[in-house]
XYZ file of C-alpha atoms in Angstrom:
327
model
C 4.405 0.927 1.676
C 2.064 0.636 4.292
C 2.352 1.056 8.314
C -1.196 1.352 9.200
C -3.662 1.331 11.527
C -5.675 -0.874 9.359
C -9.531 -1.723 9.664
C -11.253 -5.175 8.961
C -10.011 -8.895 9.782
C -7.560 -10.779 7.826
C -8.601 -11.029 3.966
C -10.244 -14.813 3.469
C -10.811 -14.590 -0.105
C -9.601 -12.100 -2.893
C -11.292 -11.434 -6.567
C -9.101 -12.165 -9.611
C -10.274 -11.240 -12.927
C -9.536 -10.295 -16.599
C -10.295 -6.295 -16.948
C -9.605 -4.132 -20.354
C -7.234 -1.150 -20.173
C -9.768 0.941 -21.822
C -7.701 4.125 -21.332
C -3.899 4.854 -20.724
C -3.375 8.730 -20.565
C -0.036 10.797 -19.059
C -0.864 12.782 -15.949
C 2.552 14.237 -15.097
C 6.137 13.768 -15.798
C 6.731 10.050 -15.893
C 3.104 9.338 -14.600
C 0.569 7.455 -16.714
C -2.946 6.524 -14.965
C -4.677 3.544 -16.150
C -8.431 3.060 -16.513
C -9.785 -0.256 -16.660
C -13.134 -1.604 -17.261
C -14.966 -5.013 -16.986
C -14.832 -7.124 -20.347
C -18.272 -7.389 -19.899
C -18.808 -3.992 -19.186
C -20.404 -5.084 -15.666
C -19.297 -3.541 -12.210
C -15.837 -3.896 -11.302
C -15.185 -4.714 -7.503
C -16.011 -2.453 -4.695
C -12.886 -0.899 -3.008
C -12.427 2.078 -0.468
C -10.063 4.797 -0.311
C -6.656 3.142 0.592
C -6.861 0.521 -1.224
C -4.375 -0.939 -3.959
C -4.833 -3.271 -6.535
C -2.310 -5.982 -8.031
C -1.520 -6.057 -11.322
C -0.755 -9.625 -13.015
C 1.530 -8.904 -15.491
C 3.762 -10.622 -18.221
C 6.658 -12.855 -17.372
C 5.419 -13.461 -13.911
C 5.501 -9.796 -12.828
C 3.015 -8.941 -9.972
C 3.003 -5.238 -8.790
C 0.736 -3.263 -6.534
C -0.767 -0.056 -7.589
C -2.996 2.411 -4.983
C -6.811 2.985 -6.476
C -6.984 7.024 -7.130
C -10.411 7.079 -8.740
C -13.635 7.773 -7.548
C -15.139 4.417 -5.224
C -18.660 5.463 -6.074
C -17.885 4.635 -9.981
C -18.380 0.942 -9.988
C -17.620 0.944 -14.193
C -13.864 1.700 -13.588
C -10.514 0.849 -11.784
C -7.994 3.593 -11.779
C -4.346 3.420 -10.983
C -1.412 5.551 -11.506
C 1.797 4.506 -12.486
C 5.099 6.401 -11.879
C 8.166 5.152 -14.411
C 10.790 4.355 -11.592
C 14.533 4.398 -12.520
C 15.492 1.817 -10.810
C 12.349 0.026 -12.396
C 12.546 -4.385 -11.360
C 10.512 -4.674 -14.655
C 7.021 -3.202 -13.357
C 6.999 0.303 -14.240
C 8.924 -0.413 -17.270
C 6.239 -2.857 -18.453
C 3.061 -0.714 -17.881
C 4.584 2.084 -19.630
C 6.480 0.629 -22.327
C 4.462 -2.595 -23.250
C 0.601 -2.022 -21.795
C -1.621 -0.308 -24.481
C -5.283 0.570 -24.601
C -7.398 -2.419 -25.804
C -4.960 -5.061 -23.529
C -6.653 -7.444 -21.354
C -5.150 -7.488 -17.779
C -5.406 -9.711 -15.065
C -5.954 -7.775 -11.974
C -6.081 -9.232 -7.986
C -7.856 -7.228 -5.211
C -8.664 -4.674 -4.321
C -6.915 -5.347 -0.472
C -6.833 -2.151 1.548
C -4.511 -2.249 4.904
C -4.458 1.681 4.464
C -8.371 2.524 5.085
C -9.369 5.740 6.096
C -10.412 5.921 9.890
C -12.756 8.005 11.673
C -11.097 11.279 12.623
C -12.124 15.212 13.825
C -9.392 16.225 11.234
C -7.162 15.002 8.727
C -3.339 15.884 7.830
C -2.578 14.214 4.750
C 1.395 14.184 3.495
C 2.312 13.005 0.146
C 5.513 12.407 -1.815
C 5.490 12.187 -5.452
C 3.546 9.276 -6.788
C 2.448 8.632 -3.079
C -0.399 11.214 -3.630
C -2.073 8.443 -5.235
C -4.021 6.757 -2.161
C -4.636 10.122 -0.889
C -6.928 11.441 -3.640
C -9.799 9.569 -2.986
C -8.934 9.713 1.002
C -9.391 13.880 0.639
C -12.341 13.092 -1.269
C -14.180 10.874 1.594
C -12.449 13.595 4.520
C -14.186 16.024 2.424
C -17.680 14.457 1.765
C -17.737 13.345 5.614
C -17.361 17.256 6.391
C -14.242 17.012 8.131
C -11.358 19.408 8.732
C -8.369 18.339 6.463
C -5.344 19.637 5.111
C -3.102 18.292 2.018
C 0.674 19.074 2.089
C 1.995 17.633 -1.545
C 5.516 17.708 -2.126
C 7.423 16.716 -5.603
C 10.578 16.613 -7.414
C 8.698 19.582 -9.924
C 5.401 20.913 -10.580
C 5.368 19.205 -13.940
C 6.051 15.747 -12.167
C 3.326 16.200 -9.381
C 0.189 13.906 -10.466
C -3.177 15.358 -10.204
C -2.028 18.619 -8.774
C -4.085 21.000 -10.808
C -7.093 18.933 -10.258
C -6.680 19.015 -6.464
C -5.805 22.422 -6.255
C -8.692 23.323 -8.398
C -11.280 21.155 -6.516
C -10.376 21.906 -3.152
C -8.564 25.250 -3.014
C -6.437 26.135 -0.601
C -6.933 23.103 1.533
C -4.264 21.861 -0.554
C -0.390 23.301 -0.060
C 1.629 22.052 -3.398
C 5.753 22.449 -2.838
C 8.194 21.312 -5.233
C 10.962 20.754 -4.115
C 12.942 22.570 -6.881
C 10.972 25.896 -5.812
C 10.477 25.696 -1.897
C 12.760 22.648 -0.620
C 11.895 19.998 1.155
C 8.438 20.025 3.226
C 8.826 21.637 6.782
C 7.818 18.510 8.769
C 8.981 20.395 11.789
C 6.567 22.949 11.191
C 3.344 20.181 10.385
C 4.346 17.930 13.233
C 6.118 19.711 16.236
C 2.779 19.863 17.867
C 0.246 17.434 18.047
C -3.062 17.955 17.323
C -5.804 15.706 19.417
C -8.192 14.062 17.171
C -6.028 14.523 13.911
C -5.483 11.488 12.182
C -2.011 11.764 9.887
C -1.775 10.135 6.735
C 1.358 9.568 4.821
C 2.467 8.078 1.337
C 5.434 8.498 -0.401
C 9.475 7.898 -0.531
C 10.994 5.995 2.131
C 13.016 9.070 3.318
C 9.685 11.402 3.692
C 8.031 8.038 5.461
C 11.077 7.713 8.146
C 11.339 11.756 8.802
C 7.141 11.617 9.274
C 7.539 8.650 11.671
C 10.135 10.376 13.359
C 8.170 13.692 13.567
C 4.872 12.235 15.044
C 7.043 10.218 17.821
C 5.733 12.156 20.519
C 1.892 12.269 18.922
C -0.773 9.957 20.516
C -0.365 6.187 19.512
C -2.295 5.410 16.541
C -2.421 8.920 14.771
C -0.193 7.931 12.255
C -0.958 6.249 9.187
C 1.834 5.261 6.538
C 1.566 2.748 3.161
C 4.499 1.389 2.203
C 5.524 -0.266 -0.984
C 9.028 -1.145 -0.767
C 10.754 -2.465 2.520
C 11.347 -0.472 5.489
C 14.853 -0.148 6.149
C 16.393 -2.548 8.233
C 12.988 -4.417 8.212
C 14.728 -7.847 7.674
C 17.603 -7.450 10.177
C 17.719 -10.196 13.006
C 18.910 -14.120 13.510
C 17.489 -16.665 10.992
C 17.325 -19.846 13.083
C 15.575 -23.201 12.192
C 12.211 -23.281 13.676
C 8.499 -25.675 13.427
C 5.338 -24.295 11.893
C 2.294 -26.467 12.477
C -0.323 -25.803 9.964
C -3.240 -26.319 12.028
C -5.885 -27.009 9.273
C -3.470 -29.042 6.976
C -2.578 -31.031 9.848
C 1.051 -30.846 8.429
C 4.428 -29.598 10.836
C 7.171 -28.465 8.715
C 10.542 -27.308 9.414
C 11.992 -23.814 8.524
C 15.326 -23.709 8.080
C 17.842 -19.947 8.294
C 17.754 -19.654 4.441
C 14.075 -20.187 3.748
C 10.921 -18.207 4.218
C 7.806 -20.057 5.997
C 6.107 -19.132 3.048
C 8.680 -20.711 0.812
C 8.398 -23.879 2.493
C 4.603 -23.965 3.127
C 4.077 -23.691 -0.572
C 6.707 -26.501 -1.461
C 4.714 -28.772 1.264
C 1.893 -28.295 -1.579
C -0.487 -26.081 0.547
C -1.506 -22.842 -1.208
C -0.974 -19.582 -0.021
C -2.194 -16.324 -1.558
C 0.901 -14.199 -2.116
C 2.277 -11.200 -4.100
C 5.255 -8.592 -3.084
C 7.043 -11.299 -0.921
C 8.648 -8.666 1.079
C 6.296 -7.632 3.792
C 4.451 -4.668 2.367
C 1.299 -5.791 0.394
C -0.177 -8.024 3.068
C -1.412 -10.359 0.698
C 0.198 -13.132 2.810
C -1.238 -12.397 6.288
C -1.863 -15.432 7.999
C -3.678 -15.854 11.698
C -1.006 -17.292 14.274
C -2.858 -19.422 16.947
C 0.251 -20.317 18.976
C 3.930 -19.384 19.196
C 5.473 -15.614 18.985
C 6.419 -14.192 15.881
C 9.484 -12.451 14.991
C 7.643 -9.607 12.917
C 9.938 -8.629 9.999
C 6.951 -6.955 7.746
C 6.733 -3.216 7.081
C 2.772 -3.187 7.349
C 1.996 -3.799 11.023
C 1.822 -1.590 13.622
C 3.336 -1.831 16.822
C 0.112 -2.742 18.659
C -0.638 -5.511 15.647
C 2.758 -6.621 16.410
C 2.358 -6.700 20.093
C -0.805 -8.690 19.480
C 0.969 -11.661 17.776
C -2.322 -13.099 16.130
C -0.794 -12.469 12.850
C 1.880 -12.404 10.428
C 3.297 -11.882 7.036
C 4.732 -15.100 6.587
C 6.775 -14.153 3.585
C 9.462 -12.394 5.725
C 8.572 -13.033 9.096
C 9.917 -15.519 11.421
C 9.718 -17.336 14.806
C 10.844 -16.034 17.901
C 10.902 -19.437 19.819
C 11.303 -22.931 18.314
C 7.629 -23.120 17.014
C 4.745 -21.389 15.583
C 1.068 -22.798 14.995
C -0.581 -20.977 11.896
C -3.955 -21.063 10.863
C -3.177 -22.766 7.448
């Protein structure tokens, strides 16, 4: 899930390495936390709050999970994984097949959900969406910022890191299990825009959509969200044939209505990093040198879409007959 004001340029290269699953523990109903260490005991890749990691599982499965440990701890990488009832195989594999001592291939970390500088923060978490916010609230606390976390979930037992957050931060954290208090009162949270406040939200799509509506009258750039599933209607629109010129490879390719730019580029033999192929992870983000993209991702902000200088080639298309890409 990602609709965020993002820091940094396009990814130029990513770390891909094998790590050891050192610990697998249950941290809530249906949620396991995985702790990875380097095979040689050396430092793991650097990351900042908001980053996620690709787990390259067996059978060609690649799934993205938010890092939820301490960025200052260079000895481990930690993610938490919810067993999804409608799993396409990733969470089921993690829960049922991964075991302590297993060697796992990972890629990243990648961060399109960075914590911006702000006077105040309002963090809104839904269920497993709390995972990227755990290191964020720690960073906000370290910065001496004013912040609040409102955390909703189905039940208390299903809410990972609940006790840890409450014990560490006290009344800055508001826990709202749905079976006890109902849905989060977003009207009360968001009715009055607060200057200097950055709103960070991660959770299921209904929560994200509701927070987007609630922040529609807030200042531009105040809302930061992360998606790991496509936004409803993201891929709507005509599917015309167009050309893509690959500026670095010296090739011009035709993208038919039933193919993505990514598929056509890969079939031409030009290597491109990709992962989700749904417009959510940002791995295939590509610079646009000419032409107007038809953005169908669930990641770029309105400002970034308007700029038109980058696009997710796994789902986005062209608004004209031709695009020139930095590939």
